[in-house]
């Protein structure tokens, strides 16, 4: 005979797992620092690529202006300005990326805790029922 309550609980657990599977898996695979470092590294390369692309586009749009009056002193000054602008932007971006990653990790840990609690409850409840039924069958035989 089918146990409707068990089926309903297992379906609810499967739906929860499907909805939050990525978060549940990520929280189990990484420690908090590793999770944040993963997003920081990803953010570093993403920001650096976007910055280089933006500089190249700006340089190509105004190439004749830059090449017309370019001296070594002016080039050095512009490169220093770009380095400062890049470093400041990178620090701000990484701070935001790590902050968002830490919040996401905490949420993922919360979902993982809920999932494991539901799984333990389901396991305990139906293991107990199964054991009780088994003992009753043995009692009827003996």
CSV table of C-alpha atoms in Angstrom, one decimal:
chain,number,residue,atom,x,y,z
A,1,UNK,CA,0.0,0.0,0.0
A,2,UNK,CA,1.3,3.5,-0.8
A,3,UNK,CA,1.9,5.9,2.0
A,4,UNK,CA,0.5,9.2,0.7
A,5,UNK,CA,2.2,11.2,3.4
A,6,UNK,CA,5.5,9.7,2.6
A,7,UNK,CA,5.0,10.4,-1.1
A,8,UNK,CA,4.0,14.0,-0.5
A,9,UNK,CA,7.0,14.6,1.8
A,10,UNK,CA,9.4,13.1,-0.7
A,11,UNK,CA,7.9,15.1,-3.5
A,12,UNK,CA,8.2,18.3,-1.5
A,13,UNK,CA,11.8,17.4,-0.7
A,14,UNK,CA,12.5,16.7,-4.4
A,15,UNK,CA,11.0,20.0,-5.5
A,16,UNK,CA,13.0,21.9,-2.8
A,17,UNK,CA,16.2,20.1,-4.0
A,18,UNK,CA,15.4,20.9,-7.6
A,19,UNK,CA,14.8,24.6,-6.9
A,20,UNK,CA,17.9,25.1,-4.8
A,21,UNK,CA,20.2,22.3,-6.0
A,22,UNK,CA,23.0,24.6,-7.1
A,23,UNK,CA,23.1,26.5,-3.9
A,24,UNK,CA,22.9,23.3,-1.8
A,25,UNK,CA,25.7,21.7,-3.8
A,26,UNK,CA,27.9,24.8,-3.7
A,27,UNK,CA,27.6,25.1,0.1
A,28,UNK,CA,28.6,21.5,0.5
A,29,UNK,CA,31.6,21.7,-1.8
A,30,UNK,CA,33.4,24.8,-0.5
A,31,UNK,CA,34.3,26.5,2.7
A,32,UNK,CA,33.2,30.1,3.0
A,33,UNK,CA,36.7,31.5,2.3
A,34,UNK,CA,37.1,29.3,-0.8
A,35,UNK,CA,33.7,30.2,-2.1
A,36,UNK,CA,34.4,33.9,-1.7
A,37,UNK,CA,37.9,33.5,-3.3
A,38,UNK,CA,36.4,31.7,-6.2
A,39,UNK,CA,34.2,34.7,-6.9
A,40,UNK,CA,37.0,37.2,-6.3
A,41,UNK,CA,39.2,35.4,-8.9
A,42,UNK,CA,36.4,35.3,-11.3
A,43,UNK,CA,35.7,39.0,-10.6
A,44,UNK,CA,39.4,39.9,-11.1
A,45,UNK,CA,39.5,38.4,-14.5
A,46,UNK,CA,36.1,39.7,-15.5
A,47,UNK,CA,36.9,43.3,-14.4
A,48,UNK,CA,40.4,43.2,-16.0
A,49,UNK,CA,39.0,42.0,-19.3
A,50,UNK,CA,36.2,44.6,-19.3
A,51,UNK,CA,38.7,47.4,-18.4
A,52,UNK,CA,41.1,46.4,-21.2
A,53,UNK,CA,38.2,46.2,-23.7
A,54,UNK,CA,36.9,49.7,-22.6
A,55,UNK,CA,40.4,51.2,-22.9
A,56,UNK,CA,40.9,49.7,-26.4
A,57,UNK,CA,37.5,50.9,-27.6
A,58,UNK,CA,38.2,54.4,-26.2
A,59,UNK,CA,41.7,54.4,-27.8
A,60,UNK,CA,40.5,53.4,-31.2
A,61,UNK,CA,37.7,56.0,-31.2
A,62,UNK,CA,40.2,58.8,-30.5
A,63,UNK,CA,43.3,57.4,-32.0
A,64,UNK,CA,44.1,60.4,-34.1
A,65,UNK,CA,43.8,62.7,-31.1
A,66,UNK,CA,46.2,60.6,-29.0
A,67,UNK,CA,48.8,60.1,-31.7
A,68,UNK,CA,48.9,63.8,-32.7
A,69,UNK,CA,50.5,65.2,-29.6
A,70,UNK,CA,51.9,62.2,-27.9
A,71,UNK,CA,55.1,62.6,-25.9
A,72,UNK,CA,56.8,60.2,-23.6
A,73,UNK,CA,56.0,62.3,-20.5
A,74,UNK,CA,52.3,62.6,-21.6
A,75,UNK,CA,52.2,58.8,-22.2
A,76,UNK,CA,53.8,58.1,-18.8
A,77,UNK,CA,51.3,60.4,-17.1
A,78,UNK,CA,48.3,58.8,-18.9
A,79,UNK,CA,49.5,55.3,-18.0
A,80,UNK,CA,49.8,56.3,-14.3
A,81,UNK,CA,46.3,57.7,-14.4
A,82,UNK,CA,45.0,54.5,-16.0
A,83,UNK,CA,46.8,52.4,-13.4
A,84,UNK,CA,45.3,54.4,-10.5
A,85,UNK,CA,41.8,54.3,-12.1
A,86,UNK,CA,42.2,50.5,-12.7
A,87,UNK,CA,43.3,49.8,-9.2
A,88,UNK,CA,40.6,51.9,-7.6
A,89,UNK,CA,37.9,50.3,-9.8
A,90,UNK,CA,39.2,46.8,-9.2
A,91,UNK,CA,39.2,47.3,-5.4
A,92,UNK,CA,35.6,48.5,-5.4
A,93,UNK,CA,34.5,45.8,-7.8
A,94,UNK,CA,36.2,43.0,-5.8
A,95,UNK,CA,34.8,44.3,-2.5
A,96,UNK,CA,31.3,44.2,-4.0
A,97,UNK,CA,31.8,40.8,-5.6
A,98,UNK,CA,33.2,39.2,-2.4
A,99,UNK,CA,30.4,40.8,-0.3
A,100,UNK,CA,27.8,39.4,-2.7
A,101,UNK,CA,29.5,36.0,-2.7
A,102,UNK,CA,29.5,35.9,1.1
A,103,UNK,CA,25.8,36.7,1.2
A,104,UNK,CA,25.1,34.0,-1.4
A,105,UNK,CA,27.2,31.5,0.6
A,106,UNK,CA,25.2,32.2,3.7
A,107,UNK,CA,21.9,31.7,1.8
A,108,UNK,CA,23.3,28.5,0.3
A,109,UNK,CA,24.2,27.2,3.7
A,110,UNK,CA,20.7,28.0,5.0
A,111,UNK,CA,19.1,26.1,2.1
A,112,UNK,CA,21.5,23.2,2.7
A,113,UNK,CA,20.6,23.1,6.4
A,114,UNK,CA,16.8,23.1,5.5
A,115,UNK,CA,17.4,20.3,3.0
A,116,UNK,CA,19.4,18.2,5.4
A,117,UNK,CA,16.9,18.7,8.2
A,118,UNK,CA,14.0,17.7,6.0
A,119,UNK,CA,16.0,14.7,4.7
A,120,UNK,CA,16.8,13.6,8.3
A,121,UNK,CA,13.2,14.0,9.4
A,122,UNK,CA,12.0,11.9,6.5
A,123,UNK,CA,14.6,9.2,7.1
A,124,UNK,CA,13.9,9.0,10.8
A,125,UNK,CA,10.2,9.0,10.5
A,126,UNK,CA,9.9,6.3,7.9
A,127,UNK,CA,12.8,4.2,9.2
A,128,UNK,CA,10.9,4.1,12.5
A,129,UNK,CA,7.7,3.2,10.8
A,130,UNK,CA,9.4,0.5,8.7
A,131,UNK,CA,11.1,-0.9,11.9
A,132,UNK,CA,7.7,-0.9,13.7
A,133,UNK,CA,6.0,-2.7,10.9
A,134,UNK,CA,8.8,-5.3,10.8
A,135,UNK,CA,8.6,-5.9,14.5
A,136,UNK,CA,4.8,-6.3,14.3
A,137,UNK,CA,5.2,-8.9,11.5
A,138,UNK,CA,7.8,-10.8,13.5
A,139,UNK,CA,5.5,-10.7,16.5
A,140,UNK,CA,2.6,-12.1,14.5
A,141,UNK,CA,4.8,-15.0,13.3
A,142,UNK,CA,6.2,-15.9,16.6
